[in-house]
Coordinates of C-alpha atoms and ligand atoms in Angstrom, one line a residue:
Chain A
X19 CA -34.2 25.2 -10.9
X20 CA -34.2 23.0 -7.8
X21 CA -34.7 24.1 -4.1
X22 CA -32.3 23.3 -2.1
X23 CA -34.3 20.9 0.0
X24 CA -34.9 19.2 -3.3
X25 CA -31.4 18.8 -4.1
X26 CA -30.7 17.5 -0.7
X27 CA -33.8 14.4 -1.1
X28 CA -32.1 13.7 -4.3
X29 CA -28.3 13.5 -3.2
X30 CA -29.6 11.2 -0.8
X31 CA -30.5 9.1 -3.7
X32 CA -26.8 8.7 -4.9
X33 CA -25.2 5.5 -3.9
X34 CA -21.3 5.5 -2.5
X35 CA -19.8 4.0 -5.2
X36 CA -17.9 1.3 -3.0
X37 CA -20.8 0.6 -0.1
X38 CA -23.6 1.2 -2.4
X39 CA -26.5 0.9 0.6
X40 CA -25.3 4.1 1.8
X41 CA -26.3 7.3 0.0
X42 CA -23.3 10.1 -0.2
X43 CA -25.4 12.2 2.1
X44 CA -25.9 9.4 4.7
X45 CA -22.0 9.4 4.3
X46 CA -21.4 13.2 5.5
X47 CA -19.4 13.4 2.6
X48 CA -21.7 16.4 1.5
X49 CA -20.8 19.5 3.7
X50 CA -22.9 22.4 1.7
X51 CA -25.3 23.3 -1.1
X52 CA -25.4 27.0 -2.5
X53 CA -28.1 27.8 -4.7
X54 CA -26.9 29.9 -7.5
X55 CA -29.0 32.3 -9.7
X56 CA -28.3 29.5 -12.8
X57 CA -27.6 26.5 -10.7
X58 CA -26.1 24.6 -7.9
X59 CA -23.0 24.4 -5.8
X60 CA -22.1 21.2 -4.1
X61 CA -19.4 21.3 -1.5
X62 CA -18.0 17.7 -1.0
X63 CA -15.1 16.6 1.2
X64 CA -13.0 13.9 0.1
X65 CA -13.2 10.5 2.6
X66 CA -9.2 9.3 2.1
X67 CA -7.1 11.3 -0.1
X68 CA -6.7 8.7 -2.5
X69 CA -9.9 7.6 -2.7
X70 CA -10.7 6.2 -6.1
X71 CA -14.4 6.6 -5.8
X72 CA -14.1 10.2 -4.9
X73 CA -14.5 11.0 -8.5
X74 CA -16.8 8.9 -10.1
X75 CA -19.1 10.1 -6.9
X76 CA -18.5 14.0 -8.4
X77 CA -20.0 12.4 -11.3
X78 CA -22.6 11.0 -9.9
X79 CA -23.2 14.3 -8.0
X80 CA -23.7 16.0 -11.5
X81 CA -25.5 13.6 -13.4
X82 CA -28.2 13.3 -10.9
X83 CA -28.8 16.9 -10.2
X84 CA -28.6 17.9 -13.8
X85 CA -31.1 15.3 -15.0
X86 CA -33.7 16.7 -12.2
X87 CA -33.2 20.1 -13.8
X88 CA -30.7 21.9 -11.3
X89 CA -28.8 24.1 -14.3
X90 CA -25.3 24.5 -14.1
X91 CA -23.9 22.2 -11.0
X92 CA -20.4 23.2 -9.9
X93 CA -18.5 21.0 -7.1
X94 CA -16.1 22.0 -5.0
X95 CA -13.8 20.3 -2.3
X96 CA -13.4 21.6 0.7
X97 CA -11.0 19.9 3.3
X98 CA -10.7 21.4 6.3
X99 CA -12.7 20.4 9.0
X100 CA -11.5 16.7 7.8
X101 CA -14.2 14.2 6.4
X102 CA -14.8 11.9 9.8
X103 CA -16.8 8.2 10.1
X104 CA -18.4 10.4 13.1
X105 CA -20.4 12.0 10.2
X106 CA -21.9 8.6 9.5
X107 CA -25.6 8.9 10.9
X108 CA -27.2 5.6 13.0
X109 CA -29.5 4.8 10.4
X110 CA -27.0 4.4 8.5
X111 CA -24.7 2.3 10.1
X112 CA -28.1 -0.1 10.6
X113 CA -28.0 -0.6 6.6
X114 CA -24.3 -1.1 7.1
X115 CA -24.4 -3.7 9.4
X116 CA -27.4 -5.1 7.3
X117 CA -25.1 -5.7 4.1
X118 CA -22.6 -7.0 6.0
X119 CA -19.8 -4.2 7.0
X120 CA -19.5 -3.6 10.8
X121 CA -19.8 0.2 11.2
X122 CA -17.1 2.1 13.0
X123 CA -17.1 1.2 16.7
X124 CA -16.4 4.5 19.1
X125 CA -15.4 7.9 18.2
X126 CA -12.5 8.7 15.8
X127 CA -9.4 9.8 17.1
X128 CA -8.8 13.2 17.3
X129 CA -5.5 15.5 17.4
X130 CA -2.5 15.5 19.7
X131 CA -0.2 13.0 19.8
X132 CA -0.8 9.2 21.0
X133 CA 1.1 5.9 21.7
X134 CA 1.4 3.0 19.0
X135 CA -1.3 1.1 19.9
X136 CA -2.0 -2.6 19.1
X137 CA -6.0 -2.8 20.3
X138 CA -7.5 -5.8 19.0
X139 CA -11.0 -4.9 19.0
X140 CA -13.7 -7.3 19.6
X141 CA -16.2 -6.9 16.6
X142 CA -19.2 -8.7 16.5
X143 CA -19.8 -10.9 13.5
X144 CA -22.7 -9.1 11.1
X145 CA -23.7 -12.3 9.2
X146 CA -24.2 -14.7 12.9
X147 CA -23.6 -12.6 16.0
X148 CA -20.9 -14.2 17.1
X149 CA -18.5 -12.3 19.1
X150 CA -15.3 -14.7 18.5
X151 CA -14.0 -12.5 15.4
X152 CA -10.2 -11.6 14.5
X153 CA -8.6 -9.5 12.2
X154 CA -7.2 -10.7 9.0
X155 CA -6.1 -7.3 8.0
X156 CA -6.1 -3.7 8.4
X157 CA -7.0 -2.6 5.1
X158 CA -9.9 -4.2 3.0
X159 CA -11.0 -3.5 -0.5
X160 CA -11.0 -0.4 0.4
X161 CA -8.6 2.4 2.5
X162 CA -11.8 2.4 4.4
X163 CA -12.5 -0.9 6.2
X164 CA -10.5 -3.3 7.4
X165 CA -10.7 -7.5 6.9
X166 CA -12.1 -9.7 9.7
X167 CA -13.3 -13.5 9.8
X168 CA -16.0 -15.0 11.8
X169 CA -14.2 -18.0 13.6
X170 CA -18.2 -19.3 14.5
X171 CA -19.7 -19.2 10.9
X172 CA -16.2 -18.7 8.9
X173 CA -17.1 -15.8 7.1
X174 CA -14.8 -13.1 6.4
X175 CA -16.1 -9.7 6.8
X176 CA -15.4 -5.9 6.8
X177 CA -15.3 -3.4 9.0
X178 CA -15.5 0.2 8.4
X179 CA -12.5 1.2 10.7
X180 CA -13.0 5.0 12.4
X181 CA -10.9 7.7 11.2
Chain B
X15 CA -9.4 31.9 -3.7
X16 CA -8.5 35.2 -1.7
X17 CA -6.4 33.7 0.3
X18 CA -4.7 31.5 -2.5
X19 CA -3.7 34.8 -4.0
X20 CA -2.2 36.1 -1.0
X21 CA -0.3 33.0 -0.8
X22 CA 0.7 33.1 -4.3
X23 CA 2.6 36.5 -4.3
X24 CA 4.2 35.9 -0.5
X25 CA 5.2 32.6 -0.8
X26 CA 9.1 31.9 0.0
X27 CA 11.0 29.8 -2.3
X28 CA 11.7 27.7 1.6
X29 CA 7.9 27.4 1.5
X30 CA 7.5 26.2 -1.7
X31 CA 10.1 23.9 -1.3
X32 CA 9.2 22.7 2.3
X33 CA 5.8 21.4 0.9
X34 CA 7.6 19.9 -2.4
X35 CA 9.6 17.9 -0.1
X36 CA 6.1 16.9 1.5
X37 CA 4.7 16.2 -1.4
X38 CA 7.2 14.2 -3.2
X39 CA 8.0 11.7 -0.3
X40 CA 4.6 10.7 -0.7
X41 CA 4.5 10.9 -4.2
X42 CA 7.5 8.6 -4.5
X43 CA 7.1 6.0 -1.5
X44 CA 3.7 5.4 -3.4
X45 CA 4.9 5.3 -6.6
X46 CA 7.1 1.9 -4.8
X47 CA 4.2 0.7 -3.4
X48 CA 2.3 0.6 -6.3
X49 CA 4.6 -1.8 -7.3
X50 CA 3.5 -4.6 -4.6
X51 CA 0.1 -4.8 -6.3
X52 CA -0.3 -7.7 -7.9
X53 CA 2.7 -9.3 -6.4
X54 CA 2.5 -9.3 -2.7
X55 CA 3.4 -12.1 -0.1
X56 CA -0.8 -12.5 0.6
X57 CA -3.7 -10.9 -0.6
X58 CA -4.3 -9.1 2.8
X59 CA -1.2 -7.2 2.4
X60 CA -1.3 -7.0 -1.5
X61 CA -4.7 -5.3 -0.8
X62 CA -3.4 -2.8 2.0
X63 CA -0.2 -1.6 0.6
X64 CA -1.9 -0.7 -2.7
X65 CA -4.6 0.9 -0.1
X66 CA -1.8 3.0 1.7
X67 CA -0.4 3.7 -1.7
X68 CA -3.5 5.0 -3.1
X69 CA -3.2 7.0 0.2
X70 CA 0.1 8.2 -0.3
X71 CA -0.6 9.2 -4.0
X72 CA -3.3 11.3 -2.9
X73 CA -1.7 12.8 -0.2
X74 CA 1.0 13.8 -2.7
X75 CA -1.9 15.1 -5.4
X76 CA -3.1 17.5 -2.9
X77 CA 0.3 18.7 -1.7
X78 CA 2.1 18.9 -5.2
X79 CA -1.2 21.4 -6.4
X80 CA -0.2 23.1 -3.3
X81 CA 3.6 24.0 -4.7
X82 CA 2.5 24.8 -8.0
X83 CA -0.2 27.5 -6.5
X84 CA 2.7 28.9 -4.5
X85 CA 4.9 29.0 -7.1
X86 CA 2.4 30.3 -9.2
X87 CA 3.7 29.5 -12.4
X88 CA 0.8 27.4 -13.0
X89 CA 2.1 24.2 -13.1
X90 CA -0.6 21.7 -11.6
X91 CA -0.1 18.2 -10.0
X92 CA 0.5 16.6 -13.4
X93 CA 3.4 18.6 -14.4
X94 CA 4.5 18.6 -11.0
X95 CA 4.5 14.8 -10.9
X96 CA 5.1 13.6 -14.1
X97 CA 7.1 16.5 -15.8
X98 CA 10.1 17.4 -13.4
X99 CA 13.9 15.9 -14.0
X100 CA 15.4 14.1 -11.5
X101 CA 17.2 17.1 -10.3
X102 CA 13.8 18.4 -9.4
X103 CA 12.5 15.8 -6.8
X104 CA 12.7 16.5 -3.7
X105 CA 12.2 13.4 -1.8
X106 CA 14.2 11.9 0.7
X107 CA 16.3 8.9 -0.9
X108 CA 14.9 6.0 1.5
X109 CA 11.8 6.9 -0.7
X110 CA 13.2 5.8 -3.6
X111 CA 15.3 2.6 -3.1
X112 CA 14.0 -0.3 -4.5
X113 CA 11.2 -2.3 -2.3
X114 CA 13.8 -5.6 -2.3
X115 CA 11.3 -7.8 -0.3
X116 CA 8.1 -7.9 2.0
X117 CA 10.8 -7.4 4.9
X118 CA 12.3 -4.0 3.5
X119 CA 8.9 -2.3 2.2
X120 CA 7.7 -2.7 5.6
X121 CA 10.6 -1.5 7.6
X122 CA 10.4 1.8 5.4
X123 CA 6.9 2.2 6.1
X124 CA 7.1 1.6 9.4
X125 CA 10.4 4.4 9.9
X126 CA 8.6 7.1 7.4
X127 CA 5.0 6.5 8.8
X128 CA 6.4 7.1 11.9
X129 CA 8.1 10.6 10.3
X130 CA 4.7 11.0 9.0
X131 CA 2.7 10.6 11.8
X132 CA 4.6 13.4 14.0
X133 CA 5.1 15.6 11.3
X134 CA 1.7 15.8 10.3
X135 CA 0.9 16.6 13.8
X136 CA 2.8 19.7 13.8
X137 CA 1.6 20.5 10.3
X138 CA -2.2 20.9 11.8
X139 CA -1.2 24.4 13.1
X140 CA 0.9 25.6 10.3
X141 CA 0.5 29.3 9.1
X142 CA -0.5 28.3 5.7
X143 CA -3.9 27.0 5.8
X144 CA -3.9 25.2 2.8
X145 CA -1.1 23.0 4.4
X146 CA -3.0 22.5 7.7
X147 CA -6.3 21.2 6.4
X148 CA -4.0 18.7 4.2
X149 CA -2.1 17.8 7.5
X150 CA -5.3 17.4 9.4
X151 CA -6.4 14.8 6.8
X152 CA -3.1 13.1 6.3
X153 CA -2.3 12.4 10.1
X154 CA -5.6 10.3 10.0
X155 CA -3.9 8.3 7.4
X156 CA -0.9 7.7 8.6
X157 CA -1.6 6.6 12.0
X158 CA -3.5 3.4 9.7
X159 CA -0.1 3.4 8.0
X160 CA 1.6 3.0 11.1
X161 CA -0.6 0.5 13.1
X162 CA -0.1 -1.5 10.1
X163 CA 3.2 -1.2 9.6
X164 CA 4.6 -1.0 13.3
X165 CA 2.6 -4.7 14.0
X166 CA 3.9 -6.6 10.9
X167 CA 7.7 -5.5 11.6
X168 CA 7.2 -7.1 15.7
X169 CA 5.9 -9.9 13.4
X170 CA 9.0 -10.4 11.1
X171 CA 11.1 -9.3 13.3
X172 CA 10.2 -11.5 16.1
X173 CA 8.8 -14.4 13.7
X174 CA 10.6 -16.6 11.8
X175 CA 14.8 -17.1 11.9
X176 CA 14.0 -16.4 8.1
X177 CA 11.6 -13.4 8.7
X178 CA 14.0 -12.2 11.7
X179 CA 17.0 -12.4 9.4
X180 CA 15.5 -10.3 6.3
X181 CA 13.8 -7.8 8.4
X182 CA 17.2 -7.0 10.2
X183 CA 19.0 -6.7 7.1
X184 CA 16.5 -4.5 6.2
X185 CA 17.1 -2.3 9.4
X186 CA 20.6 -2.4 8.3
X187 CA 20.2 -1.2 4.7
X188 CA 17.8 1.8 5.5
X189 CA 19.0 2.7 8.7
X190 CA 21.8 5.0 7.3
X191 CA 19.2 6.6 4.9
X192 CA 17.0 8.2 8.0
X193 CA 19.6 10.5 8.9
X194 CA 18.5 12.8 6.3
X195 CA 15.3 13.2 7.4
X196 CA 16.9 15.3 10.7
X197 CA 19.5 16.8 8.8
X198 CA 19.8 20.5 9.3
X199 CA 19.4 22.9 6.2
X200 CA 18.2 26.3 5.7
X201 CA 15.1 25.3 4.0
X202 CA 13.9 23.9 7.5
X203 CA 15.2 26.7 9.4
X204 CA 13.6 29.3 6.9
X205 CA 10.2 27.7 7.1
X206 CA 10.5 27.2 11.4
X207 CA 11.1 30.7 11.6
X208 CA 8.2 31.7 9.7
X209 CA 5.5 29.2 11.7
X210 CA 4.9 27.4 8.6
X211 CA 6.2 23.6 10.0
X212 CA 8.7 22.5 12.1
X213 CA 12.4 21.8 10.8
X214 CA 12.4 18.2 10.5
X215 CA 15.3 17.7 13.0
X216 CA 13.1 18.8 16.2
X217 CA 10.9 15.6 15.4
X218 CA 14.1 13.3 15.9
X219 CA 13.9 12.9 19.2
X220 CA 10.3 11.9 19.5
X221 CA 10.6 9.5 16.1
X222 CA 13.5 7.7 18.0
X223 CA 11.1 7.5 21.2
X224 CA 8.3 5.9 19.0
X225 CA 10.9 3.9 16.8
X226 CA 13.3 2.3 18.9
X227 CA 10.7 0.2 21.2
X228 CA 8.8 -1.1 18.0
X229 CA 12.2 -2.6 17.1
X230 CA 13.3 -3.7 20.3
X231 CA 10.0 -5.8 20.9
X232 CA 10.6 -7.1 17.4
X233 CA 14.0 -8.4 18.7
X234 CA 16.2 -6.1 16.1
X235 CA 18.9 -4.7 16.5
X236 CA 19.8 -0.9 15.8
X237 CA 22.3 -0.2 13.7
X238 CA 24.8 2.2 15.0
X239 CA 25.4 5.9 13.1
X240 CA 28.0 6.2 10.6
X241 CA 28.5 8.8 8.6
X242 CA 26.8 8.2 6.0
X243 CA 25.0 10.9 4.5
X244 CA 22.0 10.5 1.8
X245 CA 20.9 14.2 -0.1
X246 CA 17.6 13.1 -2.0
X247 CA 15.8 16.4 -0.8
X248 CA 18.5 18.5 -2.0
X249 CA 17.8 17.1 -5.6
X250 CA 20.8 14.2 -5.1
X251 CA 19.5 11.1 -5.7
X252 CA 20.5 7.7 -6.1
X253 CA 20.8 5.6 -9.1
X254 CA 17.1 4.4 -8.5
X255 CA 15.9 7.5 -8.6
X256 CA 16.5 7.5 -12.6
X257 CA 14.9 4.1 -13.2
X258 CA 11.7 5.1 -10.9
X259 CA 10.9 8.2 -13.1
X260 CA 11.3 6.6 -16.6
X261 CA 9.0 3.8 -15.3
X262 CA 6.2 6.4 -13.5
X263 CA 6.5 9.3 -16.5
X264 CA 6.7 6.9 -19.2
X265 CA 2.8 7.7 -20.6
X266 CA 3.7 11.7 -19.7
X267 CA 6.7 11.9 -21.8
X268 CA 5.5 9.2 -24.7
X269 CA 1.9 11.3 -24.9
X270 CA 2.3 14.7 -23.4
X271 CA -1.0 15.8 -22.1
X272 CA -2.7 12.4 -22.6
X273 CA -6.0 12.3 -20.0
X274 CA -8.5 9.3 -19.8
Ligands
ZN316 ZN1 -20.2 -15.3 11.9

């Protein structure tokens, strides 16, 4: 049987399917681990609710643990609070910005209601620095980020929008 | 699991309807959008409707497991989705006309997002729990769904005499079909009464106050209200509703039970 702490180091060896330089843990995707007499309990929140990756990470999850020994591994999805970029750590959004996605800028929005709102947001280019970006899109490869272009170095890029 | 129990033996047949209603607008304005994939204007927009469908399609996964819990009869989201008659869907029948062009899949997203958006709002403090942590997560969704939406019908709208001309025309076709989202029925009242969500017609006010200066900076004009009345979430549906279900319970019906 694992410790918990050991089940924690090795989560944070399982990739995000889609943004693969983040682990699932750096992600705050994993919100609880119960240590059971024959196994494990991961608690995992889903990021969007149709997330295609959120089941191949569940996989993932399992494989991993199971290979290092952990018995019987049993997920669970728990929803409420809501899974929120603000659960992306700094080091984190470093490796982002490293590959090439800018991480979300400010604090997600939170309850109550609020005006349509047509903020162009000046992102910073992660491949030159330059600041004279603009949006291409809203939605990227994934529900996740959005699609931006560098108008210095003509790179497109992504940006992983807050939510 | 406690409370799922509890749920299970009080739940209302308005309750369980209420959140099939929920769950099958979703389930059926992404089944539409699924159909852009592949095929849209640009691959921006080919890539975020199939995002927002995705979206919707999970938002209606969560929501449709929901129902069958409260109905108890076991049924789970694939039954629920795949496995119901016509007479069974509860959606609303803007949901289900076809998408007809860039110009009309827009304006519908941008008229339901906007539902969305303010419903989901209320939904966070519903009675049942279940339904609030799905609203919570939802609203987050939508209000993507909407920024999106909302900017590319100012851009139609206000673009091109071509763009301007199908985007109206699209106002004109689904205008008549949003009167049954504030249409009063007992369901609605039932549900109000019991703090589970609002009834959909106390939202109609603020929808027009979000809706109607979107279109009037996209240079539209608002169609008038006639009496035309649409009853897709009392089971009525329109002759698309027929051809939408063969296409999306086609593998269902042909290999009941398949999984992959
Ligand atoms: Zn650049």
């Amino acid at each position: 049987m694992l410790t918990e702490a050991q089940a924690w180091t090795l989560l944070d060896t399982v990739p995000d399917p889609e943004v693969p330089v983040v682990s699932v843990v750096e992600l705050g995707i994993i919100r609880e681990l119960r240590c059971r007499e024959d196994g494990l309990t991961v608690v995992v929140t889903p990021t969007y609710s149709g997330c295609p990756a959120t089941e191949v990470i569940g996989l993932a999850i399992r494989d991993t643990l199971v290979a290092a020994g952990a018995g019987r591994v049993e997920l669970e999805t728990r929803l409420d609070p809501a899974w929120t970029s603000d659960w992306i750590g700094e080091a984190a959004r470093e490796k982002l910005r490293a590959y090439g996605i800018v991480p979300p800028t400010g604090k997600a929005a939170v309850g109550g209601p609020q005006p349509i709102r047509f903020v162009k947001k000046t992102l910073t280019c992660p491949r030159c620095g330059s600041n004279d970006t603009e949006r291409l899109s809203e939605f990227g490869s994934t529900a996740c980020k959005a699609t931006y272009r560098c108008k210095a170095c003509l790179e497109p890029f992504e940006y992983f929008k807050p939510i | 699991m406690a409370a799922d129990m509890t749920q299970q033996n009080t739940a209302t047949a308005e309750h369980i309807e209420y959140v099939t209603r929920l769950g099958d607008n979703a389930l059926i304005l992404g089944q539409r959008l699924s159909e852009w994939c592949g095929h849209a204007p640009v691959i921006e927009e080919d890539l975020a409707l199939a995002n927002i469908a995705l979206d919707l399609v999970g938002q209606a996964r969560l929501l449709l497991t929901h129902a069958g819990k409260l109905e108890g009869s076991g049924r789970d989201e694939d039954q629920m989705a795949f496995l119901r008659v016509e007479r069974d869907y509860r959606n609303i029948t803007m949901m289900e006309v076809p998408n007809e062009d860039f110009g009309r899949s827009t304006v519908r997203n941008f008229l339901f997002s906007t539902f969305q958006v303010l419903l989901w709002e209320r939904l966070v403090q519903s009675s049942d729990r279940e339904l609030a942590a799905i609203a919570a997560k939802s609203l987050k969704e939508a209000r993507y769904h909407l920024n999106h939406s909302a900017e590319w019908v100012i851009r139609l709208g206000d673009g091109t005499a071509v763009s301007h001309d199908k985007t109206q025309a699209a106002l004109y076709y689904l205008w008549p079909y949003t009167a049954e989202l504030f249409a009063a029925n007992p369901t609605d009242e039932a549900v109000s009464a019991a703090g589970i969500g609002p009834a959909w017609s106390e939202l109609e006010a603020a929808w027009e106050a979000m809706v109607l200066p979107v279109l009037a900076e996209a240079t539209l004009v608002v169609p008038a209200r006639t009496p035309f009345k649409s009853y897709g979430k009392f089971g009525r549906h329109s002759e698309h509703m027929g051809h939408l279900l063969a296409t999306m319970q086609y593998m269902q019906r042909t290999y009941p039970g398949a999984s992959w």
